[in-house]
Amino acid sequence: MHYLVSVIDDRTGSADASEMAAIDGFNDRLRAGGHWVLAGGLTAPSEAVVVDGRGGQTARTDGPFAESTEYLAGFWVIDAPDDATALDLAADASGACNRRVEVRRFLGA
């Protein structure tokens, strides 16, 4: 099953060198354990563009879709055999990046 592990932060690019090293180590462990699918960091919400193509016309709005002091700063997509494993990996992810994370299973998984 695939899971989205979302990193929650209130700043962009806020990881220091030791946190980046811990994240790299966690990524290596994901790969070695066969759990790696995809990971990445995201730019600040101020760089977001919301696109709405419903109704035959396209509207674009600068900025995030929701105003919040915390936001999705990065993510992992992991492969895990069950929820318990995904949650254990998420705890390791949180420790590595020193941020709270949210775990959600992909639909149909």
mmCIF file of N, CA, C and O in Angstrom:
data_model
loop_
_atom_site.group_PDB
_atom_site.id
_atom_site.type_symbol
_atom_site.label_atom_id
_atom_site.label_comp_id
_atom_site.label_asym_id
_atom_site.label_seq_id
_atom_site.Cartn_x
_atom_site.Cartn_y
_atom_site.Cartn_z
ATOM 1 N N MET A 1 0.844 -1.175 0.000
ATOM 2 C CA MET A 1 0.000 0.000 0.000
ATOM 3 C C MET A 1 0.885 1.233 0.000
ATOM 4 O O MET A 1 1.957 1.227 0.601
ATOM 5 N N HIS A 2 0.394 2.269 -0.640
ATOM 6 C CA HIS A 2 1.132 3.524 -0.658
ATOM 7 C C HIS A 2 0.512 4.509 0.326
ATOM 8 O O HIS A 2 -0.709 4.574 0.462
ATOM 9 N N TYR A 3 1.390 5.267 0.972
ATOM 10 C CA TYR A 3 0.993 6.264 1.957
ATOM 11 C C TYR A 3 1.682 7.580 1.647
ATOM 12 O O TYR A 3 2.839 7.595 1.218
ATOM 13 N N LEU A 4 0.972 8.675 1.889
ATOM 14 C CA LEU A 4 1.556 10.010 1.805
ATOM 15 C C LEU A 4 1.916 10.442 3.217
ATOM 16 O O LEU A 4 1.060 10.453 4.109
ATOM 17 N N VAL A 5 3.175 10.763 3.418
ATOM 18 C CA VAL A 5 3.652 11.286 4.695
ATOM 19 C C VAL A 5 3.986 12.758 4.447
ATOM 20 O O VAL A 5 4.962 13.075 3.771
ATOM 21 N N SER A 6 3.130 13.645 4.937
ATOM 22 C CA SER A 6 3.266 15.083 4.700
ATOM 23 C C SER A 6 4.015 15.742 5.842
ATOM 24 O O SER A 6 3.683 15.538 7.008
ATOM 25 N N VAL A 7 5.005 16.551 5.499
ATOM 26 C CA VAL A 7 5.786 17.284 6.502
ATOM 27 C C VAL A 7 5.102 18.616 6.754
ATOM 28 O O VAL A 7 4.830 19.374 5.822
ATOM 29 N N ILE A 8 4.836 18.913 8.018
ATOM 30 C CA ILE A 8 4.140 20.139 8.412
ATOM 31 C C ILE A 8 5.163 21.114 8.978
ATOM 32 O O ILE A 8 5.917 20.769 9.886
ATOM 33 N N ASP A 9 5.187 22.330 8.435
ATOM 34 C CA ASP A 9 6.151 23.334 8.896
ATOM 35 C C ASP A 9 5.517 24.710 8.779
ATOM 36 O O ASP A 9 4.466 24.876 8.171
ATOM 37 N N ASP A 10 6.171 25.706 9.351
ATOM 38 C CA ASP A 10 5.697 27.078 9.226
ATOM 39 C C ASP A 10 6.716 27.955 8.500
ATOM 40 O O ASP A 10 6.575 29.163 8.441
ATOM 41 N N ARG A 11 7.759 27.313 7.954
ATOM 42 C CA ARG A 11 8.776 28.026 7.185
ATOM 43 C C ARG A 11 9.193 27.141 6.018
ATOM 44 O O ARG A 11 9.045 25.934 6.061
ATOM 45 N N THR A 12 9.766 27.745 4.987
ATOM 46 C CA THR A 12 10.246 26.995 3.832
ATOM 47 C C THR A 12 11.756 26.860 3.919
ATOM 48 O O THR A 12 12.449 27.807 4.268
ATOM 49 N N GLY A 13 12.253 25.676 3.594
ATOM 50 C CA GLY A 13 13.692 25.451 3.609
ATOM 51 C C GLY A 13 14.300 25.658 4.973
ATOM 52 O O GLY A 13 15.415 26.159 5.092
ATOM 53 N N SER A 14 13.585 25.250 6.023
ATOM 54 C CA SER A 14 14.029 25.553 7.379
ATOM 55 C C SER A 14 14.944 24.496 7.977
ATOM 56 O O SER A 14 15.462 24.687 9.076
ATOM 57 N N ALA A 15 15.156 23.384 7.276
ATOM 58 C CA ALA A 15 16.000 22.329 7.830
ATOM 59 C C ALA A 15 17.453 22.777 7.891
ATOM 60 O O ALA A 15 17.986 23.319 6.931
ATOM 61 N N ASP A 16 18.083 22.540 9.041
ATOM 62 C CA ASP A 16 19.509 22.860 9.158
ATOM 63 C C ASP A 16 20.331 21.670 8.670
ATOM 64 O O ASP A 16 19.789 20.637 8.257
ATOM 65 N N ALA A 17 21.641 21.794 8.694
ATOM 66 C CA ALA A 17 22.523 20.768 8.139
ATOM 67 C C ALA A 17 22.352 19.415 8.827
ATOM 68 O O ALA A 17 22.346 18.369 8.171
ATOM 69 N N SER A 18 22.189 19.419 10.143
ATOM 70 C CA SER A 18 22.041 18.141 10.847
ATOM 71 C C SER A 18 20.697 17.490 10.504
ATOM 72 O O SER A 18 20.610 16.262 10.384
ATOM 73 N N GLU A 19 19.649 18.290 10.346
ATOM 74 C CA GLU A 19 18.351 17.743 9.948
ATOM 75 C C GLU A 19 18.417 17.194 8.523
ATOM 76 O O GLU A 19 17.862 16.122 8.242
ATOM 77 N N MET A 20 19.092 17.895 7.615
ATOM 78 C CA MET A 20 19.229 17.405 6.242
ATOM 79 C C MET A 20 19.990 16.081 6.222
ATOM 80 O O MET A 20 19.625 15.165 5.475
ATOM 81 N N ALA A 21 21.023 15.954 7.045
ATOM 82 C CA ALA A 21 21.766 14.701 7.125
ATOM 83 C C ALA A 21 20.867 13.579 7.650
ATOM 84 O O ALA A 21 20.908 12.450 7.142
ATOM 85 N N ALA A 22 20.042 13.887 8.647
ATOM 86 C CA ALA A 22 19.132 12.886 9.192
ATOM 87 C C ALA A 22 18.084 12.490 8.150
ATOM 88 O O ALA A 22 17.725 11.312 8.031
ATOM 89 N N ILE A 23 17.585 13.451 7.389
ATOM 90 C CA ILE A 23 16.618 13.164 6.316
ATOM 91 C C ILE A 23 17.265 12.274 5.260
ATOM 92 O O ILE A 23 16.667 11.294 4.803
ATOM 93 N N ASP A 24 18.500 12.592 4.858
ATOM 94 C CA ASP A 24 19.213 11.763 3.880
ATOM 95 C C ASP A 24 19.376 10.334 4.404
ATOM 96 O O ASP A 24 19.187 9.363 3.662
ATOM 97 N N GLY A 25 19.707 10.200 5.682
ATOM 98 C CA GLY A 25 19.844 8.874 6.287
ATOM 99 C C GLY A 25 18.527 8.123 6.296
ATOM 100 O O GLY A 25 18.474 6.920 6.017
ATOM 101 N N PHE A 26 17.433 8.826 6.622
ATOM 102 C CA PHE A 26 16.108 8.204 6.605
ATOM 103 C C PHE A 26 15.754 7.764 5.187
ATOM 104 O O PHE A 26 15.255 6.649 4.982
ATOM 105 N N ASN A 27 16.031 8.613 4.207
ATOM 106 C CA ASN A 27 15.763 8.246 2.814
ATOM 107 C C ASN A 27 16.534 6.989 2.427
ATOM 108 O O ASN A 27 15.997 6.100 1.755
ATOM 109 N N ASP A 28 17.780 6.897 2.854
ATOM 110 C CA ASP A 28 18.591 5.704 2.573
ATOM 111 C C ASP A 28 17.965 4.458 3.206
ATOM 112 O O ASP A 28 17.931 3.384 2.601
ATOM 113 N N ARG A 29 17.453 4.602 4.443
ATOM 114 C CA ARG A 29 16.799 3.471 5.116
ATOM 115 C C ARG A 29 15.519 3.063 4.392
ATOM 116 O O ARG A 29 15.205 1.871 4.284
ATOM 117 N N LEU A 30 14.758 4.057 3.894
ATOM 118 C CA LEU A 30 13.555 3.731 3.115
ATOM 119 C C LEU A 30 13.923 2.917 1.877
ATOM 120 O O LEU A 30 13.277 1.917 1.563
ATOM 121 N N ARG A 31 14.954 3.374 1.175
ATOM 122 C CA ARG A 31 15.378 2.661 -0.039
ATOM 123 C C ARG A 31 15.839 1.238 0.303
ATOM 124 O O ARG A 31 15.444 0.276 -0.363
ATOM 125 N N ALA A 32 16.662 1.108 1.331
ATOM 126 C CA ALA A 32 17.192 -0.208 1.719
ATOM 127 C C ALA A 32 16.082 -1.154 2.147
ATOM 128 O O ALA A 32 16.167 -2.363 1.916
ATOM 129 N N GLY A 33 15.029 -0.612 2.759
ATOM 130 C CA GLY A 33 13.925 -1.439 3.232
ATOM 131 C C GLY A 33 12.842 -1.688 2.199
ATOM 132 O O GLY A 33 11.849 -2.353 2.490
ATOM 133 N N GLY A 34 13.012 -1.139 0.993
ATOM 134 C CA GLY A 34 12.019 -1.325 -0.051
ATOM 135 C C GLY A 34 10.768 -0.485 0.126
ATOM 136 O O GLY A 34 9.736 -0.771 -0.474
ATOM 137 N N HIS A 35 10.842 0.589 0.933
ATOM 138 C CA HIS A 35 9.687 1.443 1.197
ATOM 139 C C HIS A 35 9.676 2.712 0.362
ATOM 140 O O HIS A 35 8.687 3.438 0.342
ATOM 141 N N TRP A 36 10.775 3.022 -0.313
ATOM 142 C CA TRP A 36 10.915 4.279 -1.052
ATOM 143 C C TRP A 36 10.035 4.267 -2.295
ATOM 144 O O TRP A 36 10.052 3.332 -3.079
ATOM 145 N N VAL A 37 9.260 5.345 -2.484
ATOM 146 C CA VAL A 37 8.547 5.582 -3.737
ATOM 147 C C VAL A 37 8.968 6.933 -4.290
ATOM 148 O O VAL A 37 9.458 7.023 -5.411
ATOM 149 N N LEU A 38 8.814 7.987 -3.476
ATOM 150 C CA LEU A 38 9.085 9.346 -3.929
ATOM 151 C C LEU A 38 9.152 10.265 -2.720
ATOM 152 O O LEU A 38 8.466 10.039 -1.733
ATOM 153 N N ALA A 39 9.956 11.318 -2.806
ATOM 154 C CA ALA A 39 10.001 12.327 -1.743
ATOM 155 C C ALA A 39 10.397 13.655 -2.353
ATOM 156 O O ALA A 39 11.020 13.703 -3.420
ATOM 157 N N GLY A 40 10.044 14.731 -1.676
ATOM 158 C CA GLY A 40 10.453 16.046 -2.148
ATOM 159 C C GLY A 40 10.062 17.142 -1.183
ATOM 160 O O GLY A 40 9.162 16.976 -0.363
ATOM 161 N N GLY A 41 10.763 18.253 -1.298
ATOM 162 C CA GLY A 41 10.421 19.457 -0.548
ATOM 163 C C GLY A 41 9.664 20.398 -1.471
ATOM 164 O O GLY A 41 9.768 20.293 -2.699
ATOM 165 N N LEU A 42 8.909 21.289 -0.883
ATOM 166 C CA LEU A 42 8.074 22.210 -1.659
ATOM 167 C C LEU A 42 8.444 23.655 -1.384
ATOM 168 O O LEU A 42 8.913 23.992 -0.296
ATOM 169 N N THR A 43 8.205 24.522 -2.368
ATOM 170 C CA THR A 43 8.431 25.947 -2.189
ATOM 171 C C THR A 43 7.377 26.523 -1.243
ATOM 172 O O THR A 43 6.406 25.861 -0.888
ATOM 173 N N ALA A 44 7.554 27.769 -0.881
ATOM 174 C CA ALA A 44 6.638 28.443 0.044
ATOM 175 C C ALA A 44 5.235 28.561 -0.555
ATOM 176 O O ALA A 44 5.072 28.655 -1.781
ATOM 177 N N PRO A 45 4.197 28.577 0.294
ATOM 178 C CA PRO A 45 2.834 28.743 -0.193
ATOM 179 C C PRO A 45 2.648 30.024 -1.015
ATOM 180 O O PRO A 45 1.804 30.070 -1.914
ATOM 181 N N SER A 46 3.449 31.036 -0.724
ATOM 182 C CA SER A 46 3.326 32.288 -1.485
ATOM 183 C C SER A 46 3.654 32.089 -2.960
ATOM 184 O O SER A 46 3.268 32.898 -3.798
ATOM 185 N N GLU A 47 4.343 31.001 -3.299
ATOM 186 C CA GLU A 47 4.664 30.702 -4.692
ATOM 187 C C GLU A 47 3.626 29.802 -5.353
ATOM 188 O O GLU A 47 3.742 29.478 -6.536
ATOM 189 N N ALA A 48 2.603 29.410 -4.610
ATOM 190 C CA ALA A 48 1.569 28.523 -5.149
ATOM 191 C C ALA A 48 0.640 29.285 -6.090
ATOM 192 O O ALA A 48 0.457 30.500 -5.983
ATOM 193 N N VAL A 49 0.056 28.559 -7.010
ATOM 194 C CA VAL A 49 -1.001 29.067 -7.878
ATOM 195 C C VAL A 49 -2.119 28.034 -7.846
ATOM 196 O O VAL A 49 -1.898 26.860 -8.119
ATOM 197 N N VAL A 50 -3.320 28.471 -7.502
ATOM 198 C CA VAL A 50 -4.485 27.595 -7.513
ATOM 199 C C VAL A 50 -5.121 27.722 -8.892
ATOM 200 O O VAL A 50 -5.401 28.837 -9.352
ATOM 201 N N VAL A 51 -5.324 26.581 -9.563
ATOM 202 C CA VAL A 51 -5.894 26.557 -10.901
ATOM 203 C C VAL A 51 -7.252 25.873 -10.831
ATOM 204 O O VAL A 51 -7.371 24.764 -10.298
ATOM 205 N N ASP A 52 -8.287 26.526 -11.351
ATOM 206 C CA ASP A 52 -9.644 25.971 -11.368
ATOM 207 C C ASP A 52 -10.133 25.942 -12.808
ATOM 208 O O ASP A 52 -10.446 26.982 -13.389
ATOM 209 N N GLY A 53 -10.164 24.747 -13.393
ATOM 210 C CA GLY A 53 -10.584 24.591 -14.771
ATOM 211 C C GLY A 53 -12.007 24.085 -14.916
ATOM 212 O O GLY A 53 -12.394 23.620 -15.982
ATOM 213 N N ARG A 54 -12.784 24.179 -13.862
ATOM 214 C CA ARG A 54 -14.173 23.707 -13.927
ATOM 215 C C ARG A 54 -15.035 24.687 -14.724
ATOM 216 O O ARG A 54 -14.744 25.872 -14.791
ATOM 217 N N GLY A 55 -16.083 24.164 -15.339
ATOM 218 C CA GLY A 55 -17.068 25.011 -16.008
ATOM 219 C C GLY A 55 -16.612 25.571 -17.342
ATOM 220 O O GLY A 55 -17.197 26.528 -17.833
ATOM 221 N N GLY A 56 -15.564 25.006 -17.923
ATOM 222 C CA GLY A 56 -15.144 25.437 -19.245
ATOM 223 C C GLY A 56 -14.247 26.656 -19.282
ATOM 224 O O GLY A 56 -13.791 27.051 -20.354
ATOM 225 N N GLN A 57 -14.005 27.286 -18.150
ATOM 226 C CA GLN A 57 -13.092 28.421 -18.096
ATOM 227 C C GLN A 57 -12.050 28.135 -17.032
ATOM 228 O O GLN A 57 -12.320 27.469 -16.046
ATOM 229 N N THR A 58 -10.857 28.676 -17.245
ATOM 230 C CA THR A 58 -9.779 28.454 -16.284
ATOM 231 C C THR A 58 -9.522 29.725 -15.500
ATOM 232 O O THR A 58 -9.343 30.794 -16.085
ATOM 233 N N ALA A 59 -9.536 29.591 -14.196
ATOM 234 C CA ALA A 59 -9.199 30.707 -13.305
ATOM 235 C C ALA A 59 -7.918 30.340 -12.576
ATOM 236 O O ALA A 59 -7.733 29.205 -12.136
ATOM 237 N N ARG A 60 -7.036 31.309 -12.448
ATOM 238 C CA ARG A 60 -5.785 31.121 -11.705
ATOM 239 C C ARG A 60 -5.719 32.167 -10.603
ATOM 240 O O ARG A 60 -5.926 33.344 -10.852
ATOM 241 N N THR A 61 -5.393 31.707 -9.405
ATOM 242 C CA THR A 61 -5.291 32.599 -8.260
ATOM 243 C C THR A 61 -3.931 32.387 -7.610
ATOM 244 O O THR A 61 -3.569 31.255 -7.278
ATOM 245 N N ASP A 62 -3.170 33.457 -7.433
ATOM 246 C CA ASP A 62 -1.876 33.363 -6.771
ATOM 247 C C ASP A 62 -2.057 33.093 -5.291
ATOM 248 O O ASP A 62 -2.985 33.599 -4.661
ATOM 249 N N GLY A 63 -1.166 32.289 -4.749
ATOM 250 C CA GLY A 63 -1.179 31.996 -3.323
ATOM 251 C C GLY A 63 -1.825 30.663 -3.027
ATOM 252 O O GLY A 63 -2.384 30.011 -3.906
ATOM 253 N N PRO A 64 -1.767 30.235 -1.785
ATOM 254 C CA PRO A 64 -2.279 28.915 -1.399
ATOM 255 C C PRO A 64 -3.807 28.868 -1.416
ATOM 256 O O PRO A 64 -4.470 29.905 -1.343
ATOM 257 N N PHE A 65 -4.356 27.654 -1.489
ATOM 258 C CA PHE A 65 -5.805 27.500 -1.477
ATOM 259 C C PHE A 65 -6.389 27.746 -0.097
ATOM 260 O O PHE A 65 -7.564 28.049 0.045
ATOM 261 N N ALA A 66 -5.583 27.633 0.937
ATOM 262 C CA ALA A 66 -6.047 27.856 2.306
ATOM 263 C C ALA A 66 -5.012 28.688 3.048
ATOM 264 O O ALA A 66 -3.814 28.443 2.939
ATOM 265 N N GLU A 67 -5.477 29.658 3.789
ATOM 266 C CA GLU A 67 -4.583 30.468 4.619
ATOM 267 C C GLU A 67 -4.330 29.732 5.920
ATOM 268 O O GLU A 67 -5.250 29.268 6.576
ATOM 269 N N SER A 68 -3.060 29.599 6.274
ATOM 270 C CA SER A 68 -2.694 28.890 7.487
ATOM 271 C C SER A 68 -1.283 29.285 7.882
ATOM 272 O O SER A 68 -0.471 29.657 7.030
ATOM 273 N N THR A 69 -0.990 29.199 9.169
ATOM 274 C CA THR A 69 0.379 29.482 9.610
ATOM 275 C C THR A 69 1.286 28.285 9.387
ATOM 276 O O THR A 69 2.497 28.436 9.319
ATOM 277 N N GLU A 70 0.697 27.085 9.278
ATOM 278 C CA GLU A 70 1.466 25.885 8.966
ATOM 279 C C GLU A 70 0.996 25.355 7.619
ATOM 280 O O GLU A 70 -0.147 25.578 7.224
ATOM 281 N N TYR A 71 1.877 24.657 6.942
ATOM 282 C CA TYR A 71 1.545 24.178 5.612
ATOM 283 C C TYR A 71 2.381 22.965 5.253
ATOM 284 O O TYR A 71 3.303 22.589 5.979
ATOM 285 N N LEU A 72 2.055 22.368 4.124
ATOM 286 C CA LEU A 72 2.790 21.226 3.605
ATOM 287 C C LEU A 72 4.119 21.718 3.062
ATOM 288 O O LEU A 72 4.166 22.459 2.085
ATOM 289 N N ALA A 73 5.201 21.321 3.728
ATOM 290 C CA ALA A 73 6.536 21.791 3.356
ATOM 291 C C ALA A 73 7.308 20.757 2.544
ATOM 292 O O ALA A 73 8.277 21.081 1.873
ATOM 293 N N GLY A 74 6.889 19.511 2.621
ATOM 294 C CA GLY A 74 7.537 18.434 1.894
ATOM 295 C C GLY A 74 6.758 17.162 2.111
ATOM 296 O O GLY A 74 5.744 17.152 2.813
ATOM 297 N N PHE A 75 7.218 16.086 1.496
ATOM 298 C CA PHE A 75 6.457 14.848 1.591
ATOM 299 C C PHE A 75 7.324 13.646 1.251
ATOM 300 O O PHE A 75 8.374 13.762 0.624
ATOM 301 N N TRP A 76 6.852 12.510 1.671
ATOM 302 C CA TRP A 76 7.335 11.207 1.226
ATOM 303 C C TRP A 76 6.122 10.442 0.737
ATOM 304 O O TRP A 76 5.041 10.530 1.328
ATOM 305 N N VAL A 77 6.262 9.685 -0.313
ATOM 306 C CA VAL A 77 5.309 8.645 -0.674
ATOM 307 C C VAL A 77 6.041 7.347 -0.381
ATOM 308 O O VAL A 77 7.126 7.101 -0.929
ATOM 309 N N ILE A 78 5.473 6.564 0.530
ATOM 310 C CA ILE A 78 6.136 5.326 0.951
ATOM 311 C C ILE A 78 5.264 4.129 0.603
ATOM 312 O O ILE A 78 4.044 4.247 0.446
ATOM 313 N N ASP A 79 5.891 2.988 0.514
ATOM 314 C CA ASP A 79 5.213 1.720 0.306
ATOM 315 C C ASP A 79 5.373 0.922 1.594
ATOM 316 O O ASP A 79 6.497 0.716 2.064
ATOM 317 N N ALA A 80 4.251 0.529 2.170
ATOM 318 C CA ALA A 80 4.288 -0.233 3.420
ATOM 319 C C ALA A 80 3.212 -1.315 3.360
ATOM 320 O O ALA A 80 2.157 -1.111 2.758
ATOM 321 N N PRO A 81 3.447 -2.449 3.989
ATOM 322 C CA PRO A 81 2.483 -3.547 3.918
ATOM 323 C C PRO A 81 1.215 -3.316 4.745
ATOM 324 O O PRO A 81 0.198 -3.957 4.498
ATOM 325 N N ASP A 82 1.277 -2.372 5.711
ATOM 326 C CA ASP A 82 0.117 -2.153 6.568
ATOM 327 C C ASP A 82 0.243 -0.803 7.276
ATOM 328 O O ASP A 82 1.289 -0.153 7.225
ATOM 329 N N ASP A 83 -0.858 -0.404 7.929
ATOM 330 C CA ASP A 83 -0.893 0.885 8.622
ATOM 331 C C ASP A 83 0.155 0.963 9.732
ATOM 332 O O ASP A 83 0.785 2.005 9.910
ATOM 333 N N ALA A 84 0.346 -0.115 10.460
ATOM 334 C CA ALA A 84 1.297 -0.087 11.581
ATOM 335 C C ALA A 84 2.713 0.217 11.084
ATOM 336 O O ALA A 84 3.417 1.039 11.686
ATOM 337 N N THR A 85 3.111 -0.407 9.995
ATOM 338 C CA THR A 85 4.439 -0.147 9.435
ATOM 339 C C THR A 85 4.538 1.280 8.941
ATOM 340 O O THR A 85 5.545 1.963 9.179
ATOM 341 N N ALA A 86 3.484 1.760 8.274
ATOM 342 C CA ALA A 86 3.484 3.136 7.775
ATOM 343 C C ALA A 86 3.614 4.127 8.923
ATOM 344 O O ALA A 86 4.366 5.107 8.831
ATOM 345 N N LEU A 87 2.920 3.876 10.021
ATOM 346 C CA LEU A 87 2.994 4.779 11.161
ATOM 347 C C LEU A 87 4.357 4.725 11.842
ATOM 348 O O LEU A 87 4.866 5.751 12.300
ATOM 349 N N ASP A 88 4.960 3.545 11.896
ATOM 350 C CA ASP A 88 6.320 3.436 12.437
ATOM 351 C C ASP A 88 7.313 4.209 11.571
ATOM 352 O O ASP A 88 8.188 4.924 12.089
ATOM 353 N N LEU A 89 7.176 4.085 10.245
ATOM 354 C CA LEU A 89 8.051 4.832 9.338
ATOM 355 C C LEU A 89 7.807 6.337 9.469
ATOM 356 O O LEU A 89 8.745 7.135 9.420
ATOM 357 N N ALA A 90 6.556 6.719 9.652
ATOM 358 C CA ALA A 90 6.233 8.143 9.818
ATOM 359 C C ALA A 90 6.865 8.697 11.094
ATOM 360 O O ALA A 90 7.331 9.841 11.111
ATOM 361 N N ALA A 91 6.893 7.902 12.148
ATOM 362 C CA ALA A 91 7.552 8.344 13.383
ATOM 363 C C ALA A 91 9.034 8.576 13.133
ATOM 364 O O ALA A 91 9.603 9.569 13.601
ATOM 365 N N ASP A 92 9.653 7.694 12.357
ATOM 366 C CA ASP A 92 11.064 7.877 11.999
ATOM 367 C C ASP A 92 11.244 9.120 11.131
ATOM 368 O O ASP A 92 12.216 9.857 11.279
ATOM 369 N N ALA A 93 10.305 9.341 10.205
ATOM 370 C CA ALA A 93 10.362 10.524 9.334
ATOM 371 C C ALA A 93 10.275 11.799 10.168
ATOM 372 O O ALA A 93 11.035 12.749 9.958
ATOM 373 N N SER A 94 9.352 11.818 11.120
ATOM 374 C CA SER A 94 9.190 12.982 11.981
ATOM 375 C C SER A 94 10.460 13.256 12.774
ATOM 376 O O SER A 94 10.898 14.407 12.902
ATOM 377 N N GLY A 95 11.055 12.195 13.282
ATOM 378 C CA GLY A 95 12.303 12.358 14.017
ATOM 379 C C GLY A 95 13.433 12.855 13.134
ATOM 380 O O GLY A 95 14.233 13.691 13.545
ATOM 381 N N ALA A 96 13.489 12.349 11.896
ATOM 382 C CA ALA A 96 14.562 12.744 10.982
ATOM 383 C C ALA A 96 14.452 14.204 10.567
ATOM 384 O O ALA A 96 15.438 14.940 10.579
ATOM 385 N N CYS A 97 13.238 14.639 10.223
ATOM 386 C CA CYS A 97 13.090 16.019 9.743
ATOM 387 C C CYS A 97 12.805 17.010 10.874
ATOM 388 O O CYS A 97 12.783 18.221 10.641
ATOM 389 N N ASN A 98 12.553 16.486 12.082
ATOM 390 C CA ASN A 98 12.287 17.323 13.249
ATOM 391 C C ASN A 98 11.046 18.196 13.053
ATOM 392 O O ASN A 98 11.013 19.357 13.453
ATOM 393 N N ARG A 99 10.041 17.607 12.417
ATOM 394 C CA ARG A 99 8.767 18.285 12.170
ATOM 395 C C ARG A 99 7.647 17.281 12.423
ATOM 396 O O ARG A 99 7.851 16.077 12.378
ATOM 397 N N ARG A 100 6.439 17.787 12.648
ATOM 398 C CA ARG A 100 5.275 16.904 12.701
ATOM 399 C C ARG A 100 4.993 16.422 11.281
ATOM 400 O O ARG A 100 5.294 17.114 10.309
ATOM 401 N N VAL A 101 4.416 15.235 11.175
ATOM 402 C CA VAL A 101 4.020 14.714 9.873
ATOM 403 C C VAL A 101 2.591 14.187 9.961
ATOM 404 O O VAL A 101 2.113 13.832 11.045
ATOM 405 N N GLU A 102 1.932 14.164 8.819
ATOM 406 C CA GLU A 102 0.594 13.582 8.698
ATOM 407 C C GLU A 102 0.699 12.390 7.770
ATOM 408 O O GLU A 102 1.375 12.468 6.741
ATOM 409 N N VAL A 103 0.013 11.291 8.098
ATOM 410 C CA VAL A 103 0.040 10.079 7.295
ATOM 411 C C VAL A 103 -1.355 9.824 6.729
ATOM 412 O O VAL A 103 -2.335 9.847 7.478
ATOM 413 N N ARG A 104 -1.397 9.592 5.411
ATOM 414 C CA ARG A 104 -2.669 9.261 4.776
ATOM 415 C C ARG A 104 -2.431 8.167 3.727
ATOM 416 O O ARG A 104 -1.478 8.260 2.947
ATOM 417 N N ARG A 105 -3.312 7.173 3.727
ATOM 418 C CA ARG A 105 -3.228 6.093 2.754
ATOM 419 C C ARG A 105 -3.862 6.561 1.445
ATOM 420 O O ARG A 105 -4.843 7.300 1.441
ATOM 421 N N PHE A 106 -3.267 6.143 0.328
ATOM 422 C CA PHE A 106 -3.854 6.443 -0.961
ATOM 423 C C PHE A 106 -5.149 5.652 -1.130
ATOM 424 O O PHE A 106 -5.244 4.507 -0.662
ATOM 425 N N LEU A 107 -6.137 6.234 -1.779
ATOM 426 C CA LEU A 107 -7.384 5.541 -2.047
ATOM 427 C C LEU A 107 -7.113 4.298 -2.883
ATOM 428 O O LEU A 107 -6.229 4.305 -3.753
ATOM 429 N N GLY A 108 -7.843 3.239 -2.616
ATOM 430 C CA GLY A 108 -7.692 2.013 -3.365
ATOM 431 C C GLY A 108 -6.506 1.179 -2.921
ATOM 432 O O GLY A 108 -6.224 0.149 -3.515
ATOM 433 N N ALA A 109 -5.814 1.650 -1.890
ATOM 434 C CA ALA A 109 -4.627 0.917 -1.431
ATOM 435 C C ALA A 109 -5.020 -0.177 -0.469
ATOM 436 O O ALA A 109 -6.017 -0.156 0.156
#
